[in-house]
PDB file of C-alpha atoms in Angstrom:
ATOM      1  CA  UNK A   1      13.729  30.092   9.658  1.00 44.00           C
ATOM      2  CA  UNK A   2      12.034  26.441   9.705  1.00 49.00           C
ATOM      3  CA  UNK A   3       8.514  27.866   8.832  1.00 49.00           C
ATOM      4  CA  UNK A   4       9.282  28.231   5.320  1.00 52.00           C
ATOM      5  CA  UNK A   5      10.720  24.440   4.852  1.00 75.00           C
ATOM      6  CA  UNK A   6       7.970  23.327   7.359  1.00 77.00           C
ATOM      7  CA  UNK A   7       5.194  25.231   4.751  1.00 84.00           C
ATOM      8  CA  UNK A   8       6.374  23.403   1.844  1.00 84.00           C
ATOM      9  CA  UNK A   9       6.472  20.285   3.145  1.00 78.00           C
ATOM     10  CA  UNK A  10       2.967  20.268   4.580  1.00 84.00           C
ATOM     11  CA  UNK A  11       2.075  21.545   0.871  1.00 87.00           C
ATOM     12  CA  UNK A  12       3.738  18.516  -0.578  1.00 86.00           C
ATOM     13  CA  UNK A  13       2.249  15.965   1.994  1.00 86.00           C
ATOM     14  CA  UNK A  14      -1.034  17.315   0.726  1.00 92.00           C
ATOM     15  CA  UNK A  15      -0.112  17.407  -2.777  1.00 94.00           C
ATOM     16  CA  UNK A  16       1.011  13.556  -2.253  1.00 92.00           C
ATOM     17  CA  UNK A  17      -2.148  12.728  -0.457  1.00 94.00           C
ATOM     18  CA  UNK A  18      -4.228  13.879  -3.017  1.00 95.00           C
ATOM     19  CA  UNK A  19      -2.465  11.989  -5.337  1.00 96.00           C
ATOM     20  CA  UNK A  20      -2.492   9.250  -3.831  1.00 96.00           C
ATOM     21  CA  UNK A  21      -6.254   9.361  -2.694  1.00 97.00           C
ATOM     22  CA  UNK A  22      -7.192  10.234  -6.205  1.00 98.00           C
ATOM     23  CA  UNK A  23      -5.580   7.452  -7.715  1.00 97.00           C
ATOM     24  CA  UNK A  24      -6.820   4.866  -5.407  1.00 98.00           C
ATOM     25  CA  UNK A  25     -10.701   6.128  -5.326  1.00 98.00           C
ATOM     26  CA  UNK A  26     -10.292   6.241  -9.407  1.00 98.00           C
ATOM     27  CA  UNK A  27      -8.617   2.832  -9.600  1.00 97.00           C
ATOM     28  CA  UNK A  28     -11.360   0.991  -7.128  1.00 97.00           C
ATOM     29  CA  UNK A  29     -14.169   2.706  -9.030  1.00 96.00           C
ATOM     30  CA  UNK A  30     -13.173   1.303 -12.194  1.00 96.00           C
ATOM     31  CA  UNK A  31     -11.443  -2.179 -11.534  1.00 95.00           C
ATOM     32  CA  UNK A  32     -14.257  -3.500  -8.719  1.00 96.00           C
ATOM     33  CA  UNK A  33     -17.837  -2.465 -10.604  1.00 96.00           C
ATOM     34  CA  UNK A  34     -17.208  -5.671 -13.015  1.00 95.00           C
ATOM     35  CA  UNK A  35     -17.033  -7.603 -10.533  1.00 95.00           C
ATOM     36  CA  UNK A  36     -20.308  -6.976  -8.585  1.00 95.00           C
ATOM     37  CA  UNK A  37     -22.574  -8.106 -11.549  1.00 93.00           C
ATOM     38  CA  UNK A  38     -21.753 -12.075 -10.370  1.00 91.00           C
ATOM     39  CA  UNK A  39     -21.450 -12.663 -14.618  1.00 93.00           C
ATOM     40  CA  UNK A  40     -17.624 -14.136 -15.628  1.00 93.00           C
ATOM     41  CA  UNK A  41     -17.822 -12.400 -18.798  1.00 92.00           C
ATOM     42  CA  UNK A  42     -17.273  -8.747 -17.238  1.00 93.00           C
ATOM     43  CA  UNK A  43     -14.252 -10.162 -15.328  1.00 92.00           C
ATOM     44  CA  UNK A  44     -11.135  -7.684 -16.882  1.00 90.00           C
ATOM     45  CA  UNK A  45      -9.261 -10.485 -15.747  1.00 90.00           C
ATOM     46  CA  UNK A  46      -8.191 -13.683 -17.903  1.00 89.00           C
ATOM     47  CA  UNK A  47     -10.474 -16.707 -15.820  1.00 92.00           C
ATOM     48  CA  UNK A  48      -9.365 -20.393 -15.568  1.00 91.00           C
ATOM     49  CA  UNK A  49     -11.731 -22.018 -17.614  1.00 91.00           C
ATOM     50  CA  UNK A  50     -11.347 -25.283 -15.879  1.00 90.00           C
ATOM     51  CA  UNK A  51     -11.678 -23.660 -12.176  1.00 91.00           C
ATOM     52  CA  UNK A  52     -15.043 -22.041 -11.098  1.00 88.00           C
ATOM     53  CA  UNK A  53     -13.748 -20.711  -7.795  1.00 92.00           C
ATOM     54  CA  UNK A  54     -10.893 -18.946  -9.904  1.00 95.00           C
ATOM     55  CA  UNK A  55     -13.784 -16.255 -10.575  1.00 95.00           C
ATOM     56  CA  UNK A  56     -15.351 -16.502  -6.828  1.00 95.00           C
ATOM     57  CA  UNK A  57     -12.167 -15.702  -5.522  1.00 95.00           C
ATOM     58  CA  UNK A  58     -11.351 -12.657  -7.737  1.00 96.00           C
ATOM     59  CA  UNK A  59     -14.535 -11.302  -6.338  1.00 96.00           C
ATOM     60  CA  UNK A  60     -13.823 -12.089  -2.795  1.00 96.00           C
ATOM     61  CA  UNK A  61     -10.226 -10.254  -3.478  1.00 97.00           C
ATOM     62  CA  UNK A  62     -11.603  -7.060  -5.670  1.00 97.00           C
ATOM     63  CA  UNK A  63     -14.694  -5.885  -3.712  1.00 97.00           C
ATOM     64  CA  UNK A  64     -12.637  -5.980   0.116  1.00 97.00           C
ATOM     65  CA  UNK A  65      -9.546  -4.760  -1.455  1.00 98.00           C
ATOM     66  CA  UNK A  66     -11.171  -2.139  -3.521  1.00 97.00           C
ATOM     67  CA  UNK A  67     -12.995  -1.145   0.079  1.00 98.00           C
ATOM     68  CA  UNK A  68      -9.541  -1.189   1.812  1.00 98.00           C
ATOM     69  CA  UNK A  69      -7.898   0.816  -1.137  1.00 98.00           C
ATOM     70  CA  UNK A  70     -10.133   3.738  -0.612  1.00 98.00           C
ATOM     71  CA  UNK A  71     -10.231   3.540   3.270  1.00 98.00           C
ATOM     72  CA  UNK A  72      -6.402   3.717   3.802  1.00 97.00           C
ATOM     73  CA  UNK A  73      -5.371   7.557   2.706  1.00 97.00           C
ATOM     74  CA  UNK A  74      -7.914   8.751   4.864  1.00 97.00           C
ATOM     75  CA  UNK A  75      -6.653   7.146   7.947  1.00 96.00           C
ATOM     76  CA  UNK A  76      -3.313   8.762   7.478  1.00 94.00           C
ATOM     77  CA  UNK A  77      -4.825  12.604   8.119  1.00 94.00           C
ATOM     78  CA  UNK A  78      -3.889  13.539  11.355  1.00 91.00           C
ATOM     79  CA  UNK A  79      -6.583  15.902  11.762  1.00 93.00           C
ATOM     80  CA  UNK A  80      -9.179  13.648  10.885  1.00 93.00           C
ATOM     81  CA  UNK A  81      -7.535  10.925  13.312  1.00 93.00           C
ATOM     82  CA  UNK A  82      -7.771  13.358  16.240  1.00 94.00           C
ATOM     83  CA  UNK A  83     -11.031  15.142  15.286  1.00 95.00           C
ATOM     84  CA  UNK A  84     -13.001  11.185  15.080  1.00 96.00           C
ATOM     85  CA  UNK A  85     -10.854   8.871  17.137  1.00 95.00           C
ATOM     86  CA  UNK A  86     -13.852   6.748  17.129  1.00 96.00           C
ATOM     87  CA  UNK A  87     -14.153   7.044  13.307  1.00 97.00           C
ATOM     88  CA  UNK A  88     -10.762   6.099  12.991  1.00 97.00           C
ATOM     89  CA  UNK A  89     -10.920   3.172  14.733  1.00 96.00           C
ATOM     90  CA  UNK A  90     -13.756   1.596  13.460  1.00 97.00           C
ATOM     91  CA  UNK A  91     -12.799   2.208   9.720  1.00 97.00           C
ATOM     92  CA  UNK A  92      -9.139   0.733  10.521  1.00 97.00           C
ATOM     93  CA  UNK A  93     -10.658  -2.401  11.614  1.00 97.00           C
ATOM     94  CA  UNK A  94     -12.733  -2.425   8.216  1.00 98.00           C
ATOM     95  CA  UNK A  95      -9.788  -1.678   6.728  1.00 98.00           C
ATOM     96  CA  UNK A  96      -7.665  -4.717   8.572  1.00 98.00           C
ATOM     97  CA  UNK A  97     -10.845  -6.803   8.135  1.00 98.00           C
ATOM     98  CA  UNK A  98     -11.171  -6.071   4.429  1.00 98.00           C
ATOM     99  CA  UNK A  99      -7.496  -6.451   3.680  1.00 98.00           C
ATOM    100  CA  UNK A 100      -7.046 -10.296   5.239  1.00 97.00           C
ATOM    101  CA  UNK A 101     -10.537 -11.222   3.137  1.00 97.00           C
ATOM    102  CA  UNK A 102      -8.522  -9.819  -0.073  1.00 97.00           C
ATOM    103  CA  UNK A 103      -5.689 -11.176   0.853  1.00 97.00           C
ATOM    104  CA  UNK A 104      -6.388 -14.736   1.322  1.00 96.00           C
ATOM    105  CA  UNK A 105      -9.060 -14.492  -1.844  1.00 96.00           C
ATOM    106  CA  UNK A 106      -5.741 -13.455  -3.799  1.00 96.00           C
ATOM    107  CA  UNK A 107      -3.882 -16.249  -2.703  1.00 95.00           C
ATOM    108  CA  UNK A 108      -6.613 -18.746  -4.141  1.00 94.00           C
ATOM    109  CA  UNK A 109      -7.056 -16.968  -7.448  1.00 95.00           C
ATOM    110  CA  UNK A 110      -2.733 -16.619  -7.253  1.00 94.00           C
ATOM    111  CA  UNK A 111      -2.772 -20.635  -7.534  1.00 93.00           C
ATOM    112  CA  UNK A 112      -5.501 -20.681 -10.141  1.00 94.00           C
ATOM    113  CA  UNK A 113      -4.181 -17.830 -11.935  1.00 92.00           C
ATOM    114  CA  UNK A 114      -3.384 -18.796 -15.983  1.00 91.00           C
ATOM    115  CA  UNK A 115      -0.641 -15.951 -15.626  1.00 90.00           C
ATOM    116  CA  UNK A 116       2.641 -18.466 -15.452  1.00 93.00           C
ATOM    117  CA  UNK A 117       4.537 -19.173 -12.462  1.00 95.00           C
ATOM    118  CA  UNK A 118       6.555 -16.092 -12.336  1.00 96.00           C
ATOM    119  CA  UNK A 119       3.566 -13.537 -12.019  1.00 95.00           C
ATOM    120  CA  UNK A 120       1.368 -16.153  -9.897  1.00 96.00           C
ATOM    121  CA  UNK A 121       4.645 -16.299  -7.194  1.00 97.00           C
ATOM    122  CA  UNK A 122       4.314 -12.728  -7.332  1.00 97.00           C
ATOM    123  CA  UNK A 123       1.080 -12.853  -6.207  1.00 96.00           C
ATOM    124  CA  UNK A 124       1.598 -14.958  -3.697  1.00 97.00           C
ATOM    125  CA  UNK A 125       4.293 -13.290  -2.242  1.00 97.00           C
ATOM    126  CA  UNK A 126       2.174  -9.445  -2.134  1.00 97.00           C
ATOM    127  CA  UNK A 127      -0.651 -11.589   0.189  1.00 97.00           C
ATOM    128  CA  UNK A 128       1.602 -13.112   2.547  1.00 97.00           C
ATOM    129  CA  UNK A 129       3.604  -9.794   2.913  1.00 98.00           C
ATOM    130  CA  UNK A 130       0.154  -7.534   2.647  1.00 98.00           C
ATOM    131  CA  UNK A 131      -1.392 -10.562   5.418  1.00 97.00           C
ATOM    132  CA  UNK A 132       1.499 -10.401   7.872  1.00 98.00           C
ATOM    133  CA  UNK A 133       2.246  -5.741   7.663  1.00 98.00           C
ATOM    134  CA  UNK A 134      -1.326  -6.200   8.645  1.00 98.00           C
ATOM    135  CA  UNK A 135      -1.595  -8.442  11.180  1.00 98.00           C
ATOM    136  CA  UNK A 136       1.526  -6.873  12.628  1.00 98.00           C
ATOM    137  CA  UNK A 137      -0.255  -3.506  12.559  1.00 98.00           C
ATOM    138  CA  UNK A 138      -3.089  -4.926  14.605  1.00 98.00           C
ATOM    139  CA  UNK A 139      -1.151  -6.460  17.125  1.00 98.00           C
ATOM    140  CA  UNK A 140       1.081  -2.989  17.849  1.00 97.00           C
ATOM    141  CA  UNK A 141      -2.224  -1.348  18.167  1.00 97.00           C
ATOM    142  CA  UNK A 142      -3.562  -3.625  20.401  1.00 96.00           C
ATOM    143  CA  UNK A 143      -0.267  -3.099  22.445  1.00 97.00           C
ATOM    144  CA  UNK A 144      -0.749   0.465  22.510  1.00 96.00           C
ATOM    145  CA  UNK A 145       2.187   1.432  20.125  1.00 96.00           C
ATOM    146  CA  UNK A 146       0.598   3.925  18.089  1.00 94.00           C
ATOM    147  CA  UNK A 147       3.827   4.733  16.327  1.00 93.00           C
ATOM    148  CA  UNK A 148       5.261   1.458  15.438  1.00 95.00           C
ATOM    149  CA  UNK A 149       1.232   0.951  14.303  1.00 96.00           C
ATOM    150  CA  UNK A 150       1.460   3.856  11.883  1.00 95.00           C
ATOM    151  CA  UNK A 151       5.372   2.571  10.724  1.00 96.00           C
ATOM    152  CA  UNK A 152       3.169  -1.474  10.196  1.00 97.00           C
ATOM    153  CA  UNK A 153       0.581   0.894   8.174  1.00 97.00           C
ATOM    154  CA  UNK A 154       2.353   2.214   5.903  1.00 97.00           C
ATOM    155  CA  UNK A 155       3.917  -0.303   4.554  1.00 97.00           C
ATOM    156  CA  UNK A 156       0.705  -2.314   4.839  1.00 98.00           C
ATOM    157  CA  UNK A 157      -1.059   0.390   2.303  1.00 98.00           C
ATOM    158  CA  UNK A 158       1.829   0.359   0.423  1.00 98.00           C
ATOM    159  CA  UNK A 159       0.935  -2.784  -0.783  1.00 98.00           C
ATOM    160  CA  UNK A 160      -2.680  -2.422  -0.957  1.00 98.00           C
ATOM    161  CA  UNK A 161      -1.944   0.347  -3.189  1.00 98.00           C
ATOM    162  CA  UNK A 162      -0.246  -2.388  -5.577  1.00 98.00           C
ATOM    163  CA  UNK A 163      -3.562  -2.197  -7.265  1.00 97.00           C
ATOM    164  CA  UNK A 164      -2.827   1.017  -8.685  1.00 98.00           C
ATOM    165  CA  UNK A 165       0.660   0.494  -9.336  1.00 98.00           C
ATOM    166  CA  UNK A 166       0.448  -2.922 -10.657  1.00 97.00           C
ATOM    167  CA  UNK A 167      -2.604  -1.194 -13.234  1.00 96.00           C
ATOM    168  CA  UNK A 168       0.307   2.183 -14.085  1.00 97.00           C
ATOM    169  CA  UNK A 169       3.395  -0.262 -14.929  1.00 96.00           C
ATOM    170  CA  UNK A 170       0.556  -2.540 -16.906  1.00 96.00           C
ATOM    171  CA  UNK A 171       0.214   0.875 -19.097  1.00 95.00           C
ATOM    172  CA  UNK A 172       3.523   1.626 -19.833  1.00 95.00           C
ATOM    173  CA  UNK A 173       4.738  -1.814 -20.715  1.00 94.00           C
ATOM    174  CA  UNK A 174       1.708  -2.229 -23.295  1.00 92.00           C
ATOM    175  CA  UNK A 175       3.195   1.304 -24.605  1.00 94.00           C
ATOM    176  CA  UNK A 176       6.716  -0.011 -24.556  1.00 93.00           C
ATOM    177  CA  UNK A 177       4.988  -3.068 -26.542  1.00 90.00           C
ATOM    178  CA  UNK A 178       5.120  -0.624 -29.650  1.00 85.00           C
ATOM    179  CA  UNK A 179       8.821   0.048 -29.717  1.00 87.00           C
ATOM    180  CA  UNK A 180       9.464  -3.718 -28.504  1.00 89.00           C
ATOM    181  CA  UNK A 181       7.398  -5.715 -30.584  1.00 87.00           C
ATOM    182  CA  UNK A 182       9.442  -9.107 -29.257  1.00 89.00           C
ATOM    183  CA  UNK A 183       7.987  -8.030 -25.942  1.00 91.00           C
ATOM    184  CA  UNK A 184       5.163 -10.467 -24.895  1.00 93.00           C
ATOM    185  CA  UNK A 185       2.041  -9.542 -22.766  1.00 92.00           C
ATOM    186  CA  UNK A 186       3.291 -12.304 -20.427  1.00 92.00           C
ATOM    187  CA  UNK A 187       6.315 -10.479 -20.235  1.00 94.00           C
ATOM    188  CA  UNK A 188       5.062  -7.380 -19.754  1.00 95.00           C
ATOM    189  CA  UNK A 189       2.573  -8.773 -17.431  1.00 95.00           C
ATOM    190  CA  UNK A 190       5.086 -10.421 -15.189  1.00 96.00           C
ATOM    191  CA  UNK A 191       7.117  -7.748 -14.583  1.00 96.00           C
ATOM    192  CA  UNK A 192       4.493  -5.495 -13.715  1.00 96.00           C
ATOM    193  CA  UNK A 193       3.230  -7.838 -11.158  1.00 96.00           C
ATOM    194  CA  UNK A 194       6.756  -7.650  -9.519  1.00 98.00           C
ATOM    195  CA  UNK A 195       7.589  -3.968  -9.688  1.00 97.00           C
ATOM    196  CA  UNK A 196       3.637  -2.900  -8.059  1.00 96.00           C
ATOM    197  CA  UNK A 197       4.783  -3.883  -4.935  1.00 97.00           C
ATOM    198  CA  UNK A 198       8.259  -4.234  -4.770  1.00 98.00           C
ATOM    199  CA  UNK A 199       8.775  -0.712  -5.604  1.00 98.00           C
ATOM    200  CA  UNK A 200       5.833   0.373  -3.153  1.00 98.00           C
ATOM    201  CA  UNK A 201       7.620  -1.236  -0.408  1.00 98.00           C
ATOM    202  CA  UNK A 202      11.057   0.477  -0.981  1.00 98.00           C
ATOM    203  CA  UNK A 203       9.416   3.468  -1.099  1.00 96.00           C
ATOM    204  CA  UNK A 204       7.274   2.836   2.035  1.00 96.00           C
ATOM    205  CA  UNK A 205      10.776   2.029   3.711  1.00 96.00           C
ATOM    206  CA  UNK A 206      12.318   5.265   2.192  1.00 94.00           C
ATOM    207  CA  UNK A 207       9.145   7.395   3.822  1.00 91.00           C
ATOM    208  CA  UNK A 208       9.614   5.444   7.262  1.00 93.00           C
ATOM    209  CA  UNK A 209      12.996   6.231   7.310  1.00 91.00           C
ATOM    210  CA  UNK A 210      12.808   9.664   6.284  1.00 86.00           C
ATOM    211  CA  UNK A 211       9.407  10.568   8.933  1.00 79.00           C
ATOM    212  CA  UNK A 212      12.266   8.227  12.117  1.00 72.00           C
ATOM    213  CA  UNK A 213      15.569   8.406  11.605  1.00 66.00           C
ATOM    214  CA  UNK A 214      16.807  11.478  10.286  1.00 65.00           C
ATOM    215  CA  UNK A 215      14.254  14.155  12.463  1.00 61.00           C
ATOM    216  CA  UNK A 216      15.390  12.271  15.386  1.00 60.00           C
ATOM    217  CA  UNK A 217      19.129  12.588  13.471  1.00 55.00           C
ATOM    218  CA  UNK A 218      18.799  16.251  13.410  1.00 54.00           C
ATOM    219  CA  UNK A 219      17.561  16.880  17.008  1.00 55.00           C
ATOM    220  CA  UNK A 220      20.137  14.697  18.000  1.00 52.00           C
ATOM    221  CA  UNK A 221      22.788  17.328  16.719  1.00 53.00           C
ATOM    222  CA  UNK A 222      20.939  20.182  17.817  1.00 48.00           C
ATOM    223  CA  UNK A 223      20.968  19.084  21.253  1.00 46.00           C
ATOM    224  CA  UNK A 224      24.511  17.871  20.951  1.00 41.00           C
ATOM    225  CA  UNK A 225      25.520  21.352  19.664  1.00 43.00           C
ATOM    226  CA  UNK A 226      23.375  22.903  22.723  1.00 44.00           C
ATOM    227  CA  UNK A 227      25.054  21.128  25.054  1.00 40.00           C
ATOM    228  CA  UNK A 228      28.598  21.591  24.127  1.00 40.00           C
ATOM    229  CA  UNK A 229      31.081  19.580  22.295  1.00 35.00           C
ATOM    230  CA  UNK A 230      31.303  16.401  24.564  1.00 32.00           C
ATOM    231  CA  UNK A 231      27.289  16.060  24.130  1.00 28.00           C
ATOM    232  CA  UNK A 232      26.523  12.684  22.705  1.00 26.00           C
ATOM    233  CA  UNK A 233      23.344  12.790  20.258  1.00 31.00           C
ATOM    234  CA  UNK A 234      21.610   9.440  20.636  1.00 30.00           C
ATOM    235  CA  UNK A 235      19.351   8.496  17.355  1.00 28.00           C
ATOM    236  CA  UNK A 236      16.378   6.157  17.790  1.00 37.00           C
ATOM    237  CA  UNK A 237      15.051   4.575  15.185  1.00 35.00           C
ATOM    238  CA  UNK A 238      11.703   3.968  16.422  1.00 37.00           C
ATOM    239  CA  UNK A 239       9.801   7.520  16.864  1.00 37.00           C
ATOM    240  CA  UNK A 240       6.186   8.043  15.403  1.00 39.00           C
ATOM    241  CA  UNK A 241       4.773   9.284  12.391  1.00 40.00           C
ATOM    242  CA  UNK A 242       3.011  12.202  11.837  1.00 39.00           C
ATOM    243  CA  UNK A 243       0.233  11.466   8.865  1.00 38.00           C
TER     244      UNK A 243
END
């Protein structure tokens, strides 16, 4: 009776993964090529004028996070994880590696940003949170907890894929500019800057909850209903992950 529910959710996971993997390959491709020409004027981004590091440290951010945007869905295949354990391994330490160099590069170009406060505190905010999931990740790994590792991974990808999201809710805002024409870019802007990661994180959470608490919910019953009515189901809220 399970291997029908089981079936479609493996279908979805993959239909998800694609997505996802699609999206994040398409985004890098497009928003990191500008910046390997070393010439300001193919920036996409607005560039203090009175700051030349502003553009050095968009650079530093897009090429390592553009790296780390395309690494991450592949480390979340089981299969490939088990086939390549070596594989795995090194490519999650590019990944880490690749995600602190972004990170810290987007704090600079966060304080040098002409964006307004609002957006720039946004900023700031995604690298300290996408700096410390990561760091966190590392140091469960180096403990040997592969699952609370995988929970630290998700929601550090979650916010590494704030590049995509942040470039989606850019889209629509400029569309609702049409039917809102008292809506600023800044506005528009700001708010996307917010909701890339914000939302990616709740529904990081959401994922991590659903993959922990509730299977280990439901075998908690079934054993409790195995076992007769004075069984006590205990739920932990720390099991692993299956990618």
């Amino acid at each position: 009776m399970n291997a029908v529910p089981k079936t479609i959710r493996r279908r979805t996971w993959w239909v998800l993964w694609s997505l996802l993997a699609a999206t994040a390959i398409a985004t890098s491709g497009l928003a990191v090529p500008p910046y390997l020409t070393g010439d300001p004027t193919d920036s996409t981004m607005s560039l203090n004028p009175d700051v030349a590091a502003h553009y050095l440290s968009i650079i530093v951010h897009a090429v390592p996070g553009g790296l780390a945007l395309i690494i991450g869905p592949f480390q979340f295949v089981g299969g490939l994880r088990a086939r390549y354990p070596k594989l795995h391994r090194i490519a999650g330490r590019v990944y880490l590696v690749c995600v602190v160099w972004a990170a810290l590069a987007s704090l600079v170009a966060a304080v040098f940003s002409i964006s307004g406060l609002a957006a720039q505190m946004a900023f700031v905010i995604l690298a300290a949170a996408w700096t410390y999931t990561g760091v966190q990740a590392y140091r469960a790994i180096r403990r040997g907890e592969v699952a609370l590792h995988r929970t630290w991974m998700i929601r550090n990808y979650a916010l590494t894929f704030a590049a995509v999201t942040l470039r989606v809710y850019l889209g629509v805002g400029l569309l609702l500019q049409g039917a809102f024409p008292s809506l600023t870019f800044s506005e528009v802007y700001t708010a996307s800057a917010w909701t890339s990661f914000v939302l990616n994180a709740l529904v990081a959470e959401y994922f991590i909850v659903q993959r922990t608490l509730r299977p280990r919910a439901r075998h908690g019953r079934a054993d409790a209903e195995d076992s007769g009515p004075t069984a006590v189901a205990v739920v932990g809220a720390t099991a692993g992950q299956r990618a």
